[in-house]
Coordinates of C-alpha atoms in Angstrom, one line a residue:
M1 CA -8.3 18.7 -6.4
R2 CA -6.7 20.8 -9.2
Y3 CA -3.5 19.0 -10.2
S4 CA -1.9 17.3 -13.1
L5 CA -2.1 13.5 -13.2
T6 CA -0.5 12.8 -16.4
R7 CA 0.6 9.2 -17.1
R8 CA 4.0 8.2 -16.0
K9 CA 5.5 5.5 -18.2
T10 CA 6.7 2.3 -16.4
R11 CA 9.7 2.1 -18.6
G12 CA 13.1 3.1 -17.2
P13 CA 15.5 1.7 -14.7
L14 CA 14.4 3.6 -11.6
I15 CA 10.7 2.6 -11.8
A16 CA 11.6 -0.9 -12.8
L17 CA 13.9 -1.3 -9.8
A18 CA 11.2 0.1 -7.5
L19 CA 8.6 -2.4 -8.8
L20 CA 11.1 -5.3 -8.4
A21 CA 11.7 -4.2 -4.8
T22 CA 8.0 -4.0 -3.9
A23 CA 6.5 -6.8 -5.9
S24 CA 6.5 -10.4 -4.6
T25 CA 5.6 -11.6 -8.0
A26 CA 4.5 -10.2 -11.4
H27 CA 2.3 -11.9 -13.8
A28 CA 0.1 -10.9 -16.7
Q29 CA -3.6 -11.0 -15.7
W30 CA -5.3 -8.1 -17.6
Q31 CA -6.8 -8.6 -21.0
P32 CA -7.0 -5.3 -22.9
S33 CA -10.2 -4.1 -24.7
E34 CA -10.3 -1.8 -27.7
T35 CA -11.9 1.6 -27.1
H36 CA -10.8 3.4 -30.3
S37 CA -9.8 6.3 -28.1
L38 CA -6.6 7.9 -26.8
A39 CA -8.4 9.7 -23.9
S40 CA -7.1 9.3 -20.3
F41 CA -10.0 7.7 -18.5
R42 CA -10.6 8.3 -14.8
G43 CA -14.3 8.3 -14.3
L44 CA -15.6 4.7 -13.9
S45 CA -18.9 3.3 -12.5
V46 CA -20.8 0.0 -12.6
A47 CA -24.6 0.0 -12.5
P48 CA -26.6 -2.6 -10.5
D49 CA -27.5 -4.3 -13.8
G50 CA -23.8 -4.6 -14.7
A51 CA -23.6 -1.8 -17.3
V52 CA -20.2 0.0 -17.2
W53 CA -19.9 3.7 -17.8
V54 CA -16.5 5.5 -18.2
G55 CA -15.7 9.2 -18.6
G56 CA -12.7 11.0 -19.9
P57 CA -11.4 14.2 -21.5
G58 CA -12.7 15.8 -24.7
G59 CA -16.3 15.1 -23.5
T60 CA -15.7 11.4 -24.1
V61 CA -18.0 8.7 -22.5
L62 CA -17.8 4.9 -22.9
R63 CA -20.5 2.4 -22.2
S64 CA -20.3 -1.4 -22.0
T65 CA -23.1 -3.9 -21.5
D66 CA -20.8 -7.0 -21.5
A67 CA -18.5 -6.3 -18.6
G68 CA -16.0 -4.4 -20.6
A69 CA -15.4 -6.8 -23.4
T70 CA -16.7 -4.2 -26.0
W71 CA -17.3 -0.5 -25.7
R72 CA -19.5 2.1 -27.4
T73 CA -17.9 5.5 -27.5
E74 CA -20.0 8.7 -27.2
T75 CA -19.1 12.4 -27.2
V76 CA -21.3 14.7 -25.2
P77 CA -22.1 17.7 -27.4
D78 CA -20.3 21.0 -26.7
T79 CA -18.1 19.5 -24.1
H80 CA -14.8 19.0 -26.0
S81 CA -12.9 21.1 -23.5
F82 CA -14.1 19.2 -20.5
D83 CA -12.9 16.1 -18.6
F84 CA -15.5 13.8 -17.2
R85 CA -13.6 12.5 -14.1
G86 CA -16.8 11.6 -12.4
V87 CA -19.4 9.0 -13.5
A88 CA -22.5 7.5 -11.7
A89 CA -24.0 4.6 -13.5
I90 CA -27.7 3.9 -12.9
D91 CA -28.4 1.2 -15.6
A92 CA -27.6 0.5 -19.2
R93 CA -29.5 3.6 -20.3
T94 CA -29.1 6.0 -17.5
A95 CA -26.0 7.7 -16.1
F96 CA -24.6 11.0 -14.7
V97 CA -21.2 12.4 -15.8
M98 CA -19.4 15.1 -13.9
V99 CA -16.9 17.7 -15.1
A100 CA -13.8 18.3 -13.0
A101 CA -12.2 21.6 -14.1
T102 CA -10.8 24.7 -12.5
D103 CA -13.6 27.2 -11.7
T104 CA -16.1 25.0 -13.6
A105 CA -18.4 22.3 -12.3
R106 CA -21.0 20.6 -14.5
I107 CA -23.2 17.5 -14.3
Y108 CA -24.9 16.0 -17.3
H109 CA -27.5 13.2 -17.5
T110 CA -28.7 10.7 -20.0
S111 CA -31.6 8.3 -19.9
D112 CA -31.3 6.9 -23.5
G113 CA -27.9 5.2 -23.4
G114 CA -26.0 8.3 -24.3
A115 CA -27.9 9.2 -27.4
T116 CA -28.8 12.6 -25.8
W117 CA -27.5 14.5 -22.7
T118 CA -29.0 17.1 -20.5
L119 CA -26.9 19.7 -18.6
Q120 CA -28.4 19.6 -15.1
Y121 CA -26.0 21.5 -13.0
T122 CA -23.4 24.2 -13.6
D123 CA -21.3 26.3 -11.2
Q124 CA -18.5 28.7 -12.3
R125 CA -17.6 30.3 -9.0
P126 CA -13.9 31.0 -8.5
G127 CA -12.3 28.0 -6.9
V128 CA -15.1 25.5 -7.6
F129 CA -13.8 22.0 -8.6
L130 CA -15.8 18.8 -8.2
D131 CA -13.9 15.6 -7.3
G132 CA -16.5 12.8 -7.4
I133 CA -20.1 11.8 -7.8
G134 CA -22.1 8.9 -6.4
C135 CA -25.8 7.8 -6.5
W136 CA -27.9 5.7 -4.1
N137 CA -30.5 5.2 -6.8
A138 CA -31.8 6.8 -9.9
L139 CA -33.3 9.8 -8.0
R140 CA -30.8 10.4 -5.2
C141 CA -27.2 11.4 -5.8
L142 CA -24.4 13.4 -4.3
A143 CA -21.4 15.2 -5.7
A144 CA -18.5 16.7 -3.7
G145 CA -15.7 19.1 -4.5
D146 CA -12.8 21.1 -3.1
P147 CA -13.4 23.6 -0.3
I148 CA -14.6 27.2 -1.0
D149 CA -14.3 29.6 1.9
G150 CA -13.1 26.8 4.2
H151 CA -15.9 24.2 3.5
F152 CA -16.1 21.4 1.1
V153 CA -18.7 21.9 -1.7
I154 CA -21.6 19.3 -1.5
V155 CA -24.5 19.3 -3.9
A156 CA -27.2 16.7 -3.9
T157 CA -30.4 15.8 -5.8
T158 CA -33.5 13.8 -4.8
D159 CA -35.3 14.0 -8.1
G160 CA -32.9 12.5 -10.6
G161 CA -31.0 15.7 -11.2
A162 CA -33.9 17.9 -12.1
H163 CA -32.7 20.0 -9.1
W164 CA -29.2 19.9 -7.6
R165 CA -29.2 21.7 -4.2
P166 CA -26.0 22.8 -2.4
L167 CA -25.5 21.9 1.2
P168 CA -25.2 25.1 3.3
A169 CA -21.6 25.9 4.2
A170 CA -22.5 25.8 7.9
R171 CA -23.4 22.1 7.6
A172 CA -20.7 21.2 5.0
P173 CA -17.4 19.5 6.0
A174 CA -14.8 22.1 7.3
A175 CA -11.4 21.8 5.7
M176 CA -8.0 22.0 7.3
T177 CA -5.3 24.2 5.7
G178 CA -4.5 22.7 2.3
E179 CA -7.0 19.9 2.6
A180 CA -8.9 18.9 -0.5
A181 CA -10.1 15.7 -2.3
F182 CA -8.6 14.1 -5.4
A183 CA -10.4 13.6 -8.7
A184 CA -8.1 10.7 -9.7
S185 CA -10.6 7.8 -10.1
N186 CA -14.1 9.0 -9.0
S187 CA -13.6 7.0 -5.8
S188 CA -12.7 9.7 -3.3
V189 CA -16.5 10.2 -3.0
V190 CA -18.6 7.1 -2.3
A191 CA -22.3 6.6 -1.8
G192 CA -23.2 3.5 0.2
A193 CA -26.3 1.6 1.3
G194 CA -28.7 3.1 3.7
G195 CA -27.8 6.7 3.0
R196 CA -24.2 6.3 3.9
A197 CA -21.6 8.4 2.1
W198 CA -17.8 9.0 2.5
I199 CA -15.3 11.6 1.2
A200 CA -11.6 11.0 1.3
T201 CA -9.1 13.8 1.6
G202 CA -5.5 14.7 1.3
G203 CA -3.3 17.7 0.5
G204 CA -3.2 18.8 4.2
A205 CA -1.2 17.7 7.2
I206 CA -3.4 14.6 7.7
A207 CA -5.4 12.4 5.4
R208 CA -9.0 12.2 6.6
V209 CA -12.3 10.5 5.8
W210 CA -15.6 12.4 6.2
R211 CA -18.7 10.2 6.7
S212 CA -22.4 10.7 6.6
A213 CA -25.3 8.4 7.5
D214 CA -28.1 10.7 6.3
Y215 CA -27.5 11.1 2.5
G216 CA -25.0 13.8 3.1
A217 CA -27.1 16.1 5.3
T218 CA -24.6 16.0 8.2
W219 CA -20.9 14.9 8.4
T220 CA -18.4 13.7 10.9
V221 CA -14.6 13.2 10.3
A222 CA -11.9 10.7 11.2
S223 CA -8.1 10.9 10.8
T224 CA -6.2 8.1 9.1
P225 CA -2.6 6.9 9.1
V226 CA -2.3 7.2 5.3
A227 CA 0.7 9.3 4.3
A228 CA 0.0 13.0 3.8
G229 CA 1.7 16.4 4.4
T230 CA 2.1 17.6 0.9
S231 CA -0.4 18.9 -1.7
S232 CA 0.1 15.7 -3.8
A233 CA -0.4 13.1 -1.0
G234 CA -3.3 11.6 0.8
I235 CA -6.2 9.2 0.2
F236 CA -7.2 8.9 -3.4
S237 CA -9.8 6.1 -3.1
L238 CA -12.2 4.4 -0.8
A239 CA -13.7 1.0 -1.2
F240 CA -16.4 -0.2 1.2
C241 CA -17.2 -4.0 1.0
D242 CA -20.2 -3.4 3.2
A243 CA -21.5 -0.8 5.6
Q244 CA -18.7 -1.4 8.1
R245 CA -15.6 -2.8 6.3
G246 CA -13.7 -0.5 4.1
V247 CA -10.2 0.3 2.8
A248 CA -8.5 3.6 2.0
V249 CA -5.6 3.8 -0.5
G250 CA -3.5 6.5 -1.8
G251 CA 0.1 7.9 -1.5
D252 CA 1.9 10.6 -3.4
Y253 CA 1.0 11.0 -7.1
A254 CA 4.2 13.0 -7.6
K255 CA 6.2 9.9 -6.6
P256 CA 4.2 7.1 -8.3
A257 CA 6.7 4.2 -7.7
A258 CA 7.7 5.1 -4.2
P259 CA 6.3 2.7 -1.5
G260 CA 5.0 4.1 1.7
A261 CA 2.1 4.2 4.2
H262 CA -0.5 4.0 1.5
A263 CA -3.3 1.9 3.0
A264 CA -5.7 2.0 6.0
V265 CA -8.7 -0.1 7.0
T266 CA -11.9 0.3 9.0
T267 CA -14.3 -2.1 10.5
D268 CA -16.7 0.4 11.9
G269 CA -18.0 2.3 8.9
G270 CA -15.1 4.8 8.8
A271 CA -15.4 6.0 12.4
T272 CA -11.8 4.8 13.0
W273 CA -9.0 3.7 10.7
V274 CA -5.9 1.6 11.5
V275 CA -2.7 1.3 9.6
A276 CA -2.4 -1.4 6.9
D277 CA 0.4 -2.6 4.6
T278 CA 3.0 -2.2 7.4
A279 CA 5.6 -3.8 5.0
H280 CA 5.0 -0.8 2.6
E281 CA 4.6 -3.1 -0.4
T282 CA 2.4 -0.8 -2.4
P283 CA 3.4 2.2 -4.6
Y284 CA 1.0 5.1 -5.0
L285 CA -2.6 3.7 -5.7
S286 CA -5.3 5.8 -7.2
A287 CA -8.3 3.4 -6.9
A288 CA -9.4 0.2 -5.1
A289 CA -12.4 -2.2 -5.4
C290 CA -13.8 -5.0 -3.4
V291 CA -13.8 -8.1 -5.6
A292 CA -15.0 -10.9 -3.2
S293 CA -18.4 -11.1 -1.6
A294 CA -16.8 -11.8 1.7
G295 CA -14.9 -8.5 1.6
N296 CA -11.6 -10.2 2.0
R297 CA -10.1 -9.6 -1.4
I298 CA -9.3 -6.1 -2.7
V299 CA -7.8 -5.1 -6.1
A300 CA -6.1 -1.7 -6.3
V301 CA -4.4 0.1 -9.2
G302 CA -2.1 3.0 -9.8
P303 CA -0.1 4.4 -12.7
V304 CA 2.7 1.9 -12.3
A305 CA 1.2 -1.2 -10.7
T306 CA -1.7 -3.5 -9.8
A307 CA -1.9 -4.6 -6.2
V308 CA -4.0 -7.3 -4.5
S309 CA -4.9 -7.8 -0.8
P310 CA -6.2 -11.2 0.4
D311 CA -7.4 -9.9 3.8
G312 CA -9.5 -6.8 3.4
G313 CA -6.6 -4.4 2.9
L314 CA -4.3 -5.4 5.7
T315 CA -1.5 -6.9 3.6
W316 CA -0.7 -6.4 -0.1
D317 CA 1.1 -8.0 -3.0
V318 CA 2.1 -6.0 -6.1
T319 CA 1.1 -8.6 -8.8
D320 CA 1.4 -6.7 -12.0
D321 CA 3.4 -3.7 -13.4
T322 CA 0.5 -2.6 -15.6
G323 CA -0.8 0.9 -14.7
F324 CA -4.4 2.1 -14.5
N325 CA -6.3 5.0 -13.0
A326 CA -9.5 3.4 -11.9
V327 CA -10.9 -0.1 -11.1
A328 CA -14.4 -1.6 -10.6
V329 CA -16.2 -4.9 -10.7
S330 CA -19.0 -6.0 -13.0
R331 CA -20.6 -9.5 -13.1
G332 CA -17.5 -11.3 -11.7
T333 CA -15.1 -9.3 -13.9
V334 CA -12.6 -6.7 -12.7
I335 CA -12.5 -3.8 -15.1
A336 CA -9.7 -1.1 -15.1
V337 CA -9.3 2.1 -17.2
G338 CA -6.3 4.4 -17.7
A339 CA -4.3 6.6 -20.0
D340 CA -4.2 6.5 -23.8
G341 CA -7.6 5.0 -24.1
T342 CA -6.7 2.0 -22.1
T343 CA -9.3 -0.4 -20.7
A344 CA -8.7 -4.0 -19.6
R345 CA -10.6 -6.8 -17.8
A346 CA -9.9 -10.0 -15.9
A347 CA -12.0 -12.6 -14.1
I348 CA -11.9 -12.3 -10.3
P349 CA -10.0 -15.6 -9.9
A350 CA -7.0 -14.1 -11.8
F351 CA -6.4 -11.9 -8.7
A352 CA -5.9 -14.8 -6.3
P353 CA -2.9 -13.6 -4.2
P354 CA 0.4 -15.5 -5.0
R355 CA 1.6 -18.1 -2.6
H356 CA 4.8 -17.3 -0.8
E357 CA 7.5 -19.9 -0.5

């Protein structure tokens, strides 16, 4: 979705009071890493081999092979005016990065660790805006974007990006009035095992989740209880711990510290969603990640806080007032990225939920 997601500082009495009201505890858990960049990072992806790729404005790409402890910074040639809000990591040498820009969609590919890049896909139709990209393997990927003529834009490849083919509008998800996706953390579009895929939406009257079981060829939709109703509200991120159990988080990016109905969970692969966080502990959250193999612990981040769920997204504790845009897991380490070149990491045990008296 085309909107401004500039960083909102956590300083100031109003946000401080809001965090105190929603947080059951606050403790430092993130260890920052140096990126030598001031870019605002939103694209984040971890490859099966543990390599971490990050995208940002100014054509900036980061790569780490040690779970975010150190980073190598690259700049894709001739992309200084573009923001790589979407990233799909294949391995330490191979990745796709996606441009999210008004009336401009591009996908680049590298197979040599970022030394060289190939422009594989470009679209400059009025209204085009890609929101996320995901890959099932090195050959098969999908990118999705805001609606044009009433249908979400879906492009896919089955040959490693040599050809990106659009899904015909008649088979693409049909949008409600105002409905779109959010390019806040590259996690509103998710590719899962067995050809499954999901797209989270907002901006309209209802926040919804589109799902596919055939690599994006056909789609069905489900409504969720996540707060919506304005152009700045809805689901910003999906995290599926397996084929059936998932969590949706979001809120209103225009009100980053305000708590509300910001989470929902599914146990049937996204066919139905039930309300979570009934105590409204969380502020706006832009990204979530499963951090336990059992699928019972979720870490989510937003511009003013870090939140942890011990039960698959049903209940939440705001554990830190450190803000980030995106979060992922690599080799037992939780990695987060955000504004001003920020990256940080923490071992999974650091996110054990606090004990209540």
